Tab-separated table of C-alpha atoms and ligand atoms in Angstrom:
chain	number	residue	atom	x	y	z
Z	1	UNK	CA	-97.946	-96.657	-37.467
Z	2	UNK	CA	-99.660	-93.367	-36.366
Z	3	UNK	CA	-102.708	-94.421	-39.078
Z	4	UNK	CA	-104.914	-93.958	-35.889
Z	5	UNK	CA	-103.712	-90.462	-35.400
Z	6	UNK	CA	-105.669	-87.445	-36.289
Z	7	UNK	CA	-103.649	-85.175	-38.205
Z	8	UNK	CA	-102.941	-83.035	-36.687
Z	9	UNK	CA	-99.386	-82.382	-36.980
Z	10	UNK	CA	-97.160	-83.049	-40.143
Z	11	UNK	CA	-94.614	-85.144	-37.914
Z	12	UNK	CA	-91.087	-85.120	-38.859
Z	13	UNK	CA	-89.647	-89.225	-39.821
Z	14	UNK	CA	-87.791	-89.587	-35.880
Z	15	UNK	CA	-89.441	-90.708	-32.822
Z	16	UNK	CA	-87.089	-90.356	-29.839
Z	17	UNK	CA	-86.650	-92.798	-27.071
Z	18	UNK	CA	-84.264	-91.186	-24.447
Z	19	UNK	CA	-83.120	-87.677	-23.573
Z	20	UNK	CA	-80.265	-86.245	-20.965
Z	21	UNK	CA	-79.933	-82.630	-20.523
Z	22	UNK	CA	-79.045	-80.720	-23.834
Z	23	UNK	CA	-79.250	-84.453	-25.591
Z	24	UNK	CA	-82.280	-86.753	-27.398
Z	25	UNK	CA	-81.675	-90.404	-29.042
Z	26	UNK	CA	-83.726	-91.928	-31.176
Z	27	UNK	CA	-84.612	-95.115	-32.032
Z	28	UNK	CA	-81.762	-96.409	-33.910
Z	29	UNK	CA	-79.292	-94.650	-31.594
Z	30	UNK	CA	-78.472	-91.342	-32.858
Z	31	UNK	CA	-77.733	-88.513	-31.139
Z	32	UNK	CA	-79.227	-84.954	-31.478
Z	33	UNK	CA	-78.592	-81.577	-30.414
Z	34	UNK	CA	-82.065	-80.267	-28.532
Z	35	UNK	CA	-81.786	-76.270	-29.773
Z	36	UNK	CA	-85.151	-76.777	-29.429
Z	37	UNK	CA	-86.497	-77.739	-26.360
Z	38	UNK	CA	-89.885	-79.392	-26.534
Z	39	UNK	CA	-90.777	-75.505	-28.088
Z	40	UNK	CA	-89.592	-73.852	-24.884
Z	41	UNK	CA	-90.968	-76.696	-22.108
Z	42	UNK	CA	-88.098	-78.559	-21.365
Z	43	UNK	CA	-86.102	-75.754	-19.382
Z	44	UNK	CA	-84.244	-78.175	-17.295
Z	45	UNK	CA	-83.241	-80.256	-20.471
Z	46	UNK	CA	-84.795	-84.143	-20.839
Z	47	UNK	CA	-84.777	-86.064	-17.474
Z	48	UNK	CA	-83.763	-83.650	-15.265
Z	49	UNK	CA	-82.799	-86.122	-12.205
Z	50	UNK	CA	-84.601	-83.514	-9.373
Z	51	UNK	CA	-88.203	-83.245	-11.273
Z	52	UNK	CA	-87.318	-86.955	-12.704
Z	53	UNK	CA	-86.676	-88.096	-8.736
Z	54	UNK	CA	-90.174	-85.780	-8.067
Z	55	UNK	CA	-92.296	-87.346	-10.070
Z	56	UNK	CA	-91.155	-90.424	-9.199
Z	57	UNK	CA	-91.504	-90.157	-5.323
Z	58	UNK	CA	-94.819	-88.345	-5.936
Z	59	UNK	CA	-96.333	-90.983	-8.157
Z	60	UNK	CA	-96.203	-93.435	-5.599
Z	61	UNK	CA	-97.556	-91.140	-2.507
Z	62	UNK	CA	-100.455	-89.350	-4.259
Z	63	UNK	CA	-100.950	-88.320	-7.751
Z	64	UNK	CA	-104.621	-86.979	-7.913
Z	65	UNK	CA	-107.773	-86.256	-5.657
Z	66	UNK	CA	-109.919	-83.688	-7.224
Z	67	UNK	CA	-109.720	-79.645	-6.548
Z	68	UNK	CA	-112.953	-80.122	-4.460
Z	69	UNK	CA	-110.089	-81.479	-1.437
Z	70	UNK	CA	-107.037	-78.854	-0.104
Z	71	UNK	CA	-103.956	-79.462	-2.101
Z	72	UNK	CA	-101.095	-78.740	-0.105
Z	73	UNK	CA	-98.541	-78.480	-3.057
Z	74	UNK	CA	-100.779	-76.772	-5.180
Z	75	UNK	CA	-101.058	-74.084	-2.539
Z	76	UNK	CA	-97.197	-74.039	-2.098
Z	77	UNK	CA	-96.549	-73.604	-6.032
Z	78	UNK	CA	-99.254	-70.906	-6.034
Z	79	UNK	CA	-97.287	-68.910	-3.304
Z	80	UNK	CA	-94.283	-69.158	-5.129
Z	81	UNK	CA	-95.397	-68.594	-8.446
Z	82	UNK	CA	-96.755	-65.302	-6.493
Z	83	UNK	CA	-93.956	-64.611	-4.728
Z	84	UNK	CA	-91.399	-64.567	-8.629
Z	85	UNK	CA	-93.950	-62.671	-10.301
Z	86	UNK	CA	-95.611	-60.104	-8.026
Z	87	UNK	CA	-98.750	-61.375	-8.615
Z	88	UNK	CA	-101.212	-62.751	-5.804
Z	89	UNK	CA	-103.848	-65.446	-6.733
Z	90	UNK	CA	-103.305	-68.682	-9.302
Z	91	UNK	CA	-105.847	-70.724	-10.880
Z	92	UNK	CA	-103.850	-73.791	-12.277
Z	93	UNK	CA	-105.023	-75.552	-15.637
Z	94	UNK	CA	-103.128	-78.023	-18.159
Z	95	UNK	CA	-102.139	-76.243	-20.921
Z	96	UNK	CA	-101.275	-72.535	-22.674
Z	97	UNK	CA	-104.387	-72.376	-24.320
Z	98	UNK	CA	-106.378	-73.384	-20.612
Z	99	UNK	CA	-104.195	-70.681	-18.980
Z	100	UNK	CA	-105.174	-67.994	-21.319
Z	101	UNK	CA	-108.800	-68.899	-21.526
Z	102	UNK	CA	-109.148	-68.280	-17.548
Z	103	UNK	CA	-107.620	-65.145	-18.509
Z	104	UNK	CA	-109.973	-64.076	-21.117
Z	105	UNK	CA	-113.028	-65.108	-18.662
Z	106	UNK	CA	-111.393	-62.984	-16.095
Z	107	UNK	CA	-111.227	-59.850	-18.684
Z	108	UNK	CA	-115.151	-60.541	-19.437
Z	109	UNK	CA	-116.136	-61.054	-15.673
Z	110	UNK	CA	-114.299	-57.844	-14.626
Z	111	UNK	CA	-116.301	-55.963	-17.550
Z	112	UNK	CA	-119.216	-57.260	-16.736
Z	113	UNK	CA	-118.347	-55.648	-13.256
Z	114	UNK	CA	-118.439	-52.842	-14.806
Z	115	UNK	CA	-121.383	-52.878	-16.163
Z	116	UNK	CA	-119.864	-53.184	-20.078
Z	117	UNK	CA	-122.262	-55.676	-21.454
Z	118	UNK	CA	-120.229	-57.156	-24.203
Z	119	UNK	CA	-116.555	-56.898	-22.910
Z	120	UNK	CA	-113.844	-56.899	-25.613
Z	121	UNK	CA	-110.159	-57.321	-25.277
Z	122	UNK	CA	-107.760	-55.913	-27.707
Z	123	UNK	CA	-105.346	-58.606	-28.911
Z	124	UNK	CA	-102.400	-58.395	-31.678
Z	125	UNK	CA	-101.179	-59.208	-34.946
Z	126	UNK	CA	-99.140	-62.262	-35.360
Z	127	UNK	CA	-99.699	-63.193	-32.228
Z	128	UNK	CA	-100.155	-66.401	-30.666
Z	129	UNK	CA	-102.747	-67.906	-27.506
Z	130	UNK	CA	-103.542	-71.295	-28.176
Z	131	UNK	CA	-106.038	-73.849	-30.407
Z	132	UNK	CA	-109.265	-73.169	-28.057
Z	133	UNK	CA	-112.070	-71.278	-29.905
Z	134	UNK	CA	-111.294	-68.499	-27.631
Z	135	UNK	CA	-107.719	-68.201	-27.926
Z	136	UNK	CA	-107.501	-68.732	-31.445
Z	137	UNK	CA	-109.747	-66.027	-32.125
Z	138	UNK	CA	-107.160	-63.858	-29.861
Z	139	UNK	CA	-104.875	-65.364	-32.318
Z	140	UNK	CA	-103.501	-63.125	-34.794
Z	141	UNK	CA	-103.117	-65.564	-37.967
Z	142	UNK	CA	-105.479	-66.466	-40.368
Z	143	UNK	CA	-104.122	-69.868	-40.627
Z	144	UNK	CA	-105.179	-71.083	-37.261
Z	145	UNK	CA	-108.407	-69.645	-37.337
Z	146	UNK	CA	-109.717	-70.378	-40.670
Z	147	UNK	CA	-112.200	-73.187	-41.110
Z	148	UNK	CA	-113.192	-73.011	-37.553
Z	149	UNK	CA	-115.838	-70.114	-37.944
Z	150	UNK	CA	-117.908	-68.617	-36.205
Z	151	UNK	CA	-115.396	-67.008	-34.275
Z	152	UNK	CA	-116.147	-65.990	-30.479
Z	153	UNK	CA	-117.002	-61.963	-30.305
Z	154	UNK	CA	-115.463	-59.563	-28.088
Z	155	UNK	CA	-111.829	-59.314	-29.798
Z	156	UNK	CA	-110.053	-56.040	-31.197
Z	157	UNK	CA	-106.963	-56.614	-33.237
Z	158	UNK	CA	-104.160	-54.454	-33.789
Z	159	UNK	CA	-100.386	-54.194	-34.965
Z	160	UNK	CA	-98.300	-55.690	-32.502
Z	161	UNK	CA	-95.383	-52.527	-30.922
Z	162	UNK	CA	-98.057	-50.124	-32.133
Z	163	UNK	CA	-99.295	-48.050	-29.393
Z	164	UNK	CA	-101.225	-45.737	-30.962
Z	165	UNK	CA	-103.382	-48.492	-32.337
Z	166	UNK	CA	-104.037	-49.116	-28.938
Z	167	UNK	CA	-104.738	-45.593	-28.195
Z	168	UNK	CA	-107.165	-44.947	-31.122
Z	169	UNK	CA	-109.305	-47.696	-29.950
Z	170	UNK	CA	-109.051	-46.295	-26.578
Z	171	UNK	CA	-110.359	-43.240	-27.687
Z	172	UNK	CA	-113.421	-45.075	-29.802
Z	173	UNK	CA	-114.585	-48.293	-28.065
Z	174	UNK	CA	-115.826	-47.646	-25.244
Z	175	UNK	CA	-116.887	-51.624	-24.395
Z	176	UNK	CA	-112.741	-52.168	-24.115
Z	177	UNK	CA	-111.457	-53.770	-20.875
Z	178	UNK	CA	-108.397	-55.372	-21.360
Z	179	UNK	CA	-104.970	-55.658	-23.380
Z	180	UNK	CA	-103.920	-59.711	-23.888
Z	181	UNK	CA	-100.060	-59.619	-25.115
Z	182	UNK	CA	-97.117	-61.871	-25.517
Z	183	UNK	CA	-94.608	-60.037	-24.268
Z	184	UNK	CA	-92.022	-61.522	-26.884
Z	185	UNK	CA	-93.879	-62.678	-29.718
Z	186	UNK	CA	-93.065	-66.578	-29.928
Z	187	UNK	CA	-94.658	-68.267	-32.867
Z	188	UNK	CA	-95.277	-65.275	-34.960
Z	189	UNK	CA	-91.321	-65.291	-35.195
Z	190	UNK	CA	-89.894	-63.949	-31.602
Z	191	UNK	CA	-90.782	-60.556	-32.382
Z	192	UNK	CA	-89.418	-58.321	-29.727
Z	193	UNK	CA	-91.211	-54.812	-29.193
Z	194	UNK	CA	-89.501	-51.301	-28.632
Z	195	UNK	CA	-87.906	-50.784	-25.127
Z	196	UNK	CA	-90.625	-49.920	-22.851
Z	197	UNK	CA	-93.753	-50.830	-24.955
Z	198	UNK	CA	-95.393	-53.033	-22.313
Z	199	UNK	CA	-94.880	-49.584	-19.575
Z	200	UNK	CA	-96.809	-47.627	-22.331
Z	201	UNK	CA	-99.665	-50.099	-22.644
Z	202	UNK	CA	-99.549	-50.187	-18.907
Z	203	UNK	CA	-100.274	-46.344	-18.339
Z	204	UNK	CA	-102.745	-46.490	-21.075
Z	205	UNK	CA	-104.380	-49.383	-19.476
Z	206	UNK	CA	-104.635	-47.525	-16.094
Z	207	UNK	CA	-106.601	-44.383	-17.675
Z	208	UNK	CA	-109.151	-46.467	-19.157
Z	209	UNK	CA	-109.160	-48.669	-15.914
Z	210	UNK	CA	-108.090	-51.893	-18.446
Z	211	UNK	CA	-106.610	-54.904	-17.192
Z	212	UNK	CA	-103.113	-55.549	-18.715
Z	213	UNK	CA	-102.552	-59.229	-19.400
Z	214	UNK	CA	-99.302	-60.750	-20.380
Z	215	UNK	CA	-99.605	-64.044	-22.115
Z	216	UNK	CA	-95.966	-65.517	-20.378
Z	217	UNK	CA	-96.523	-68.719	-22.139
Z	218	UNK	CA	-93.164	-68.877	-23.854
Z	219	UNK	CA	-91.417	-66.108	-22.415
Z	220	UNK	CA	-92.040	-67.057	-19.256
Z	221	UNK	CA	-90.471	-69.117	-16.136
Z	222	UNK	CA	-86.622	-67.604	-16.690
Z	223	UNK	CA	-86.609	-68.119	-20.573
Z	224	UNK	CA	-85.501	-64.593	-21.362
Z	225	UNK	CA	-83.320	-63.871	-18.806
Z	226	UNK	CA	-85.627	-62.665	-16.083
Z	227	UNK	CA	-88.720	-65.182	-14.091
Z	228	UNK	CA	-90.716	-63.487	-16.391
Z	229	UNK	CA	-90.631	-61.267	-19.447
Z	230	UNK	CA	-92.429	-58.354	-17.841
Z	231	UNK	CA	-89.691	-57.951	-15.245
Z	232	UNK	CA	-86.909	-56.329	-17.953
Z	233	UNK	CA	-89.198	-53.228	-17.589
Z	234	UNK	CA	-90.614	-51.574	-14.634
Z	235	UNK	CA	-94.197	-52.805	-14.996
Z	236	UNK	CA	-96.966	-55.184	-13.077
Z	237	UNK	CA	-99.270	-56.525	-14.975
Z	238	UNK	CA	-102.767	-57.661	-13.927
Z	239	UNK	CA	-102.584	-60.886	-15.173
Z	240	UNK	CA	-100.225	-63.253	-16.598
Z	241	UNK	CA	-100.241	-66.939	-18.298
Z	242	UNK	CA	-97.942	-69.424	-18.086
Z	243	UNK	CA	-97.529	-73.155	-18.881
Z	244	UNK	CA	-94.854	-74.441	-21.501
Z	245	UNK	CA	-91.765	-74.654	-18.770
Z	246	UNK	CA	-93.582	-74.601	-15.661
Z	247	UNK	CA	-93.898	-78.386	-15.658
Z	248	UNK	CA	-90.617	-79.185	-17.728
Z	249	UNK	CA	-92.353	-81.174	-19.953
Z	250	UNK	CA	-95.070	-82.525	-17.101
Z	251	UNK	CA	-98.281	-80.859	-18.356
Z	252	UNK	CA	-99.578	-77.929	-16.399
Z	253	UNK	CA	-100.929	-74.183	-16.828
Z	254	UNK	CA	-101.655	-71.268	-14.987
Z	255	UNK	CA	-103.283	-68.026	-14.814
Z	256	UNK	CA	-102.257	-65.571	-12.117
Z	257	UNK	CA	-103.749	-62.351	-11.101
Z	258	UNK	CA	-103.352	-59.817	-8.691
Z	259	UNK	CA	-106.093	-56.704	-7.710
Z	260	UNK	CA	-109.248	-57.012	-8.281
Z	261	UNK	CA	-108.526	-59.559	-11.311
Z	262	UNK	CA	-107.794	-61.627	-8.816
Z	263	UNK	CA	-111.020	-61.568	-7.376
Z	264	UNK	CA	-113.491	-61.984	-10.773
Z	265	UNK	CA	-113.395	-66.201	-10.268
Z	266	UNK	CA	-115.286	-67.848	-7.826
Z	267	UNK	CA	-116.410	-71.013	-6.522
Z	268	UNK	CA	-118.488	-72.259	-9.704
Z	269	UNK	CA	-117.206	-69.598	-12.322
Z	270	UNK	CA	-114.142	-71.607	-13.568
Z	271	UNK	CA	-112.197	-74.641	-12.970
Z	272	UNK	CA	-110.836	-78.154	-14.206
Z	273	UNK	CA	-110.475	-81.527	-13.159
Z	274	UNK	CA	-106.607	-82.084	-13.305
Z	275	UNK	CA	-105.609	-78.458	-12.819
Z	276	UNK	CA	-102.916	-78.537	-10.293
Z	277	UNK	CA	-103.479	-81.529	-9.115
Z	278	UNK	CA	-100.435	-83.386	-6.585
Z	279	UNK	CA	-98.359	-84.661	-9.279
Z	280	UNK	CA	-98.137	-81.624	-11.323
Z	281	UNK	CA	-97.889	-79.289	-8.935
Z	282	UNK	CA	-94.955	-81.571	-7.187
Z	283	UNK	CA	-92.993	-81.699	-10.625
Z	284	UNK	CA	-93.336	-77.375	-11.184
Z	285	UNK	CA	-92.132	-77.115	-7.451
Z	286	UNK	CA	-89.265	-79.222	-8.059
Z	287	UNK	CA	-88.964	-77.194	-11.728
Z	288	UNK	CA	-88.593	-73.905	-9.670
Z	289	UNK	CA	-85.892	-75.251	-7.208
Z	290	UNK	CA	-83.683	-76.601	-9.750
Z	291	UNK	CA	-84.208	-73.398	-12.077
Z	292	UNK	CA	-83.520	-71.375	-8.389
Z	293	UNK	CA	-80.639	-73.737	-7.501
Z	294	UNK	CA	-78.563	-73.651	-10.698
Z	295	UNK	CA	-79.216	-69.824	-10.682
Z	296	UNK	CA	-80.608	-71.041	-14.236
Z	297	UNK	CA	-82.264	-67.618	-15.058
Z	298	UNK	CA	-78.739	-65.530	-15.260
Z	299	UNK	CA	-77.290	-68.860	-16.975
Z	300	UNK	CA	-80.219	-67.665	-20.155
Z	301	UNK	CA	-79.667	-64.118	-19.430
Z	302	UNK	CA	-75.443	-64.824	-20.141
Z	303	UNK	CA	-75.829	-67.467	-22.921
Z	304	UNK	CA	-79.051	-66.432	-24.786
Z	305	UNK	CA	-76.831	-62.998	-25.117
Z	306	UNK	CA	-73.885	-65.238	-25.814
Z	307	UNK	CA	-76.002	-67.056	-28.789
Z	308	UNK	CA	-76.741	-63.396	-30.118
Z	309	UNK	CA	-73.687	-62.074	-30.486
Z	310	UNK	CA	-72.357	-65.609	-31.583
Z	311	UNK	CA	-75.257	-65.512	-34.825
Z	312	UNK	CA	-74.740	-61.894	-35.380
Z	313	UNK	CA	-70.221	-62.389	-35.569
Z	314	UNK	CA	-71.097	-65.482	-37.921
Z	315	UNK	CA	-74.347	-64.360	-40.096
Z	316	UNK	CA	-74.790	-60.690	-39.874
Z	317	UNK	CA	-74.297	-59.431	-43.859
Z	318	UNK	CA	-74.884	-62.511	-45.117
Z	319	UNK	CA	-76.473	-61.795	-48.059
Z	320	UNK	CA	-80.414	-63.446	-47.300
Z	321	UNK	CA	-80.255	-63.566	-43.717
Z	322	UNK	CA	-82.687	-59.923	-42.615
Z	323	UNK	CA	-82.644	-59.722	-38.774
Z	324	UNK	CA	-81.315	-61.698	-36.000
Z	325	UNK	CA	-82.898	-61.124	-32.692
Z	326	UNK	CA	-84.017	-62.291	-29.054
Z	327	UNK	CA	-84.669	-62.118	-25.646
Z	328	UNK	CA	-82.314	-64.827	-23.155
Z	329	UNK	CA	-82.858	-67.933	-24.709
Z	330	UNK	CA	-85.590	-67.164	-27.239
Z	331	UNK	CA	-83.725	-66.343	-30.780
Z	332	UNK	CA	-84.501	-65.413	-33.927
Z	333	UNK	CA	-83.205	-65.363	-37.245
Z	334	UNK	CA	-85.070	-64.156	-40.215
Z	335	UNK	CA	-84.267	-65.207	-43.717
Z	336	UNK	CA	-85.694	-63.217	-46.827
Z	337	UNK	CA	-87.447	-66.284	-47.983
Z	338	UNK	CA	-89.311	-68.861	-46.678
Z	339	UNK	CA	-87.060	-71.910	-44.957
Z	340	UNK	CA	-88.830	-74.399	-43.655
Z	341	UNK	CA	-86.652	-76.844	-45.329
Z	342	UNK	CA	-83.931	-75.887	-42.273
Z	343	UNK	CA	-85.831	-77.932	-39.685
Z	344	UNK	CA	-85.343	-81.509	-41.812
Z	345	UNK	CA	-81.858	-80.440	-43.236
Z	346	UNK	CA	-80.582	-79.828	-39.140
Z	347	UNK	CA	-82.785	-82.865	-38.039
Z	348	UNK	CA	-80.323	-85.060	-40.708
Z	349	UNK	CA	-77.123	-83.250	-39.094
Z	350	UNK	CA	-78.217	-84.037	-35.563
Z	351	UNK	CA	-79.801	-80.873	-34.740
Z	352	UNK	CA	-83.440	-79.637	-33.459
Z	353	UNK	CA	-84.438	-76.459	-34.734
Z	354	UNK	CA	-87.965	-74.888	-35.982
Z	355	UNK	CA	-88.795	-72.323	-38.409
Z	356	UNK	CA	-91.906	-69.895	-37.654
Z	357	UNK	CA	-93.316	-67.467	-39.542
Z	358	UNK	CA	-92.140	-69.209	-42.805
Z	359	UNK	CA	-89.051	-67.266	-42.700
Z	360	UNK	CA	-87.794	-67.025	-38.673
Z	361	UNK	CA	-85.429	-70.191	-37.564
Z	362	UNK	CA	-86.532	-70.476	-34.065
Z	363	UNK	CA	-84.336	-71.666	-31.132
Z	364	UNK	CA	-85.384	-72.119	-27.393
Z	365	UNK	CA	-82.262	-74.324	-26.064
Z	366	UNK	CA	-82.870	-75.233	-22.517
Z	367	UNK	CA	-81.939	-72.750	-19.597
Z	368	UNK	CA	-79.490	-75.732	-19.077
Z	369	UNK	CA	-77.848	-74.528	-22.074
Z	370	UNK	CA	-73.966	-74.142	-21.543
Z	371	UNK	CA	-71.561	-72.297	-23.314
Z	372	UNK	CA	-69.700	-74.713	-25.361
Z	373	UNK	CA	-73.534	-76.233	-26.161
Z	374	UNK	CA	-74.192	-72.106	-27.295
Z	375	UNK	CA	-71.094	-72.537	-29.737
Z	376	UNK	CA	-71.952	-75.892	-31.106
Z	377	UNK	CA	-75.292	-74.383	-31.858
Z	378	UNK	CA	-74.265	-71.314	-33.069
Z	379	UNK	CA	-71.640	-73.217	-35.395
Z	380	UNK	CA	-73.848	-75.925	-36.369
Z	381	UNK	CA	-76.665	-73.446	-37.139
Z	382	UNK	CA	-74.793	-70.888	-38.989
Z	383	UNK	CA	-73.868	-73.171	-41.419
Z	384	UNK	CA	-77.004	-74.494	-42.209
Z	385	UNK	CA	-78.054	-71.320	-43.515
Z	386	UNK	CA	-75.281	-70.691	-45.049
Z	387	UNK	CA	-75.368	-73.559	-47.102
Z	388	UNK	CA	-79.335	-73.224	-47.660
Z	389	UNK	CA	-78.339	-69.353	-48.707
Z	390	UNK	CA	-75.764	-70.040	-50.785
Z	391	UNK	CA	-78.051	-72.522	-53.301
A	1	PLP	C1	-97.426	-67.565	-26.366
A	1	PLP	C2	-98.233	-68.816	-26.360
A	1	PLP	N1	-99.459	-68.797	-25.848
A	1	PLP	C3	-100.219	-69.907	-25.806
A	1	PLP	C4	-99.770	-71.104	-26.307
A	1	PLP	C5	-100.642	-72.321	-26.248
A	1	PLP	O1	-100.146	-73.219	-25.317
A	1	PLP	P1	-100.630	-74.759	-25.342
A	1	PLP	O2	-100.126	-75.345	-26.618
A	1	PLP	O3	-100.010	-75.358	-24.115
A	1	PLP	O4	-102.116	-74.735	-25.280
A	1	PLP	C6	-98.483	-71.158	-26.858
A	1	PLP	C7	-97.988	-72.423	-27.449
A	1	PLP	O5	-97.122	-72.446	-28.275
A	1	PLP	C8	-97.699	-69.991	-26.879
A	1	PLP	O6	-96.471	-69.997	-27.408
């Protein structure tokens, strides 16, 4: 059936025809466990009556007129995406990889502003932006780069929680003007930095006169326990990205900025056709009340640290399993071989999972998440790779 597909993904044998919170069915009626959420988008759960009721009531008043028009909600999500994260201006896309492109034209604009003719932004290992040309060159993995070259310029990599990688090239390229990070590394297996790295690259940012930018993709919108990532330390960044969650599952991306990184677009410089358009920016609105309402960001703070501890009483010392770690509701748990195998194995038990990295089972339940759903998962889980450890 999906012969007319381009391959693009190596789909797993279920299609799904009906969600409810925590829950999926699929076609022939079976129920599943979403540990998974959409990879981190579905915050609310599946059909969330409040965005579900949105949309709905939206899609009959208005759903699209074009950015060249005033767009009421789209100025009322901005304010409130401003007023969570501290920052001041949005420019609203589609996607992650939209989102962080704005971002990486705001890095070269402001450079350019500076009279730095070829602008280059230091990005990190194992890290993850998106399937653009741009952001997967910020991309720090081979595999999503390779066949796709020549690779845009104007990218420094380094080791990801190494700050004097970032202070060495501080000290030798001069045409440096920003830092792009993921404040939790997602897909490069929810790598979690020392306490206070993002502070450090902040102050080192500010004596070079850089512009820290925190790709919030996955981390962001309540995920790890906070509205966004950034917020467990005391830092502001410049910029940050978002998508993923913002729109529960409805597509739509920003890029917000504050200072003068707010000020590098302009009318002509950037934009897109659907990019906040009525019905998106309706559905995020109605995202942030009911995250807001069922004081959803403490309920991932309290569970995802429930979900820990739960992993690290059952697994911790099992002989194969190397780390278990997280932030809220992002967790990880590495294995000392690779275990891709897991995510078909729990699919046949009822369960969503991933594995990233090769070796990291990935889990980004809803914010929804309660906590008898946290011990199913942590039950169910832990004895999948047990079982896989034990062969
Ligand atoms: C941290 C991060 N940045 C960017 C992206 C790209 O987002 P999208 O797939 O919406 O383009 C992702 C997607 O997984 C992500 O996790």
């Amino acid at each position: 059936m999906a012969d007319h597909l381009m391959s693009t993904y190596a789909r797993l044998p279920v299609q799904f025809e009906r969600g409810d919170g925590i829950w999926l069915w699929d076609t022939e009626g079976r129920q599943y466990l979403d540990a998974l959420g959409g990879i981190a988008v579905c915050a609310l759960g599946h059909a969330h009556p409040g965005v579900s009721q949105a949309l709905a009531e939206q899609a009959s008043r208005l759903v699209h007129t074009s950015n060249l028009y005033g767009i009421g909600l789209q100025e009322d999500l901005a304010a409130r995406l401003c007023e969570i994260s501290g920052m001041e201006r949005v420019f609203f896309c589609n996607s992650g990889a939209e989102a962080n492109e704005a971002a990486i034209k705001i890095a070269r604009l402001y450079g350019h502003g500076r009279d730095i003719n070829c602008p280059a932004i230091i990005v990190m290992e194992n890290s993850f932006h998106g399937r653009t040309m741009a952001t997967l060159t910020a991309t720090g993995n081979r595999k999503v780069q390779a066949g796709f070259e020549p690779l845009v310029r104007g990218f420094i990599r380094v080791p990801f929680n190494d700050l004097e990688a970032i202070r060495t090239i501080a000290a030798t390229k001069s045409d440096t003007v920003a830092v792009l990070v993921e404040p939790v590394q997602g897909e490069g297996g929810i790598n979690v930095p020392d306490r206070n790295y993002l502070e450090a690259i902040r102050r080192i940012c500010d004596e070079q006169g850089w512009l820290l930018m925190l790709d919030e993709i996955q981390t962001g919108i309540g995920r790890t326990g906070h509205w966004f990532a950034f917020q467990h330390e005391n830092v502001l960044p410049d910029v940050v990205t978002v998508a993923k969650a913002l729109g529960n599952s409805v597509p739509i991306g920003a890029c917000l900025a504050r200072g003068s990184a707010a000020e590098c677009l302009q009318p002509g410089s950037h934009g897109t056709t659907f990019g906040g358009n009525p019905l998106s920016a309706r559905a995020a609105l109605a995202v942030l009340d009911a995250i807001e309402s069922g004081n959803l960001v403490a309920n991932a703070r309290s569970v995802g640290q429930q979900l820990l501890e739960g992993f690290t009483d059952q697994l911790s010392g099992t002989a194969g399993v190397t780390d278990i770690r997280g932030s809220g509701l992002m967790i990880g748990i590495e294995l000392d071989r690779p275990c891709g195998e897991l995510v078909m194995r729990a699919l046949q038990r009822g369960l969503l999972i991933n594995v990233t990295a090769n070796r990291v089972v990935r889990l980004l339940p809803p914010l929804i998440t309660t906590e008898r759903q946290a011990d199913m998962i942590v039950e169910k889980v832990s004895e999948l790779i047990r079982e896989f450890l034990a062969e």
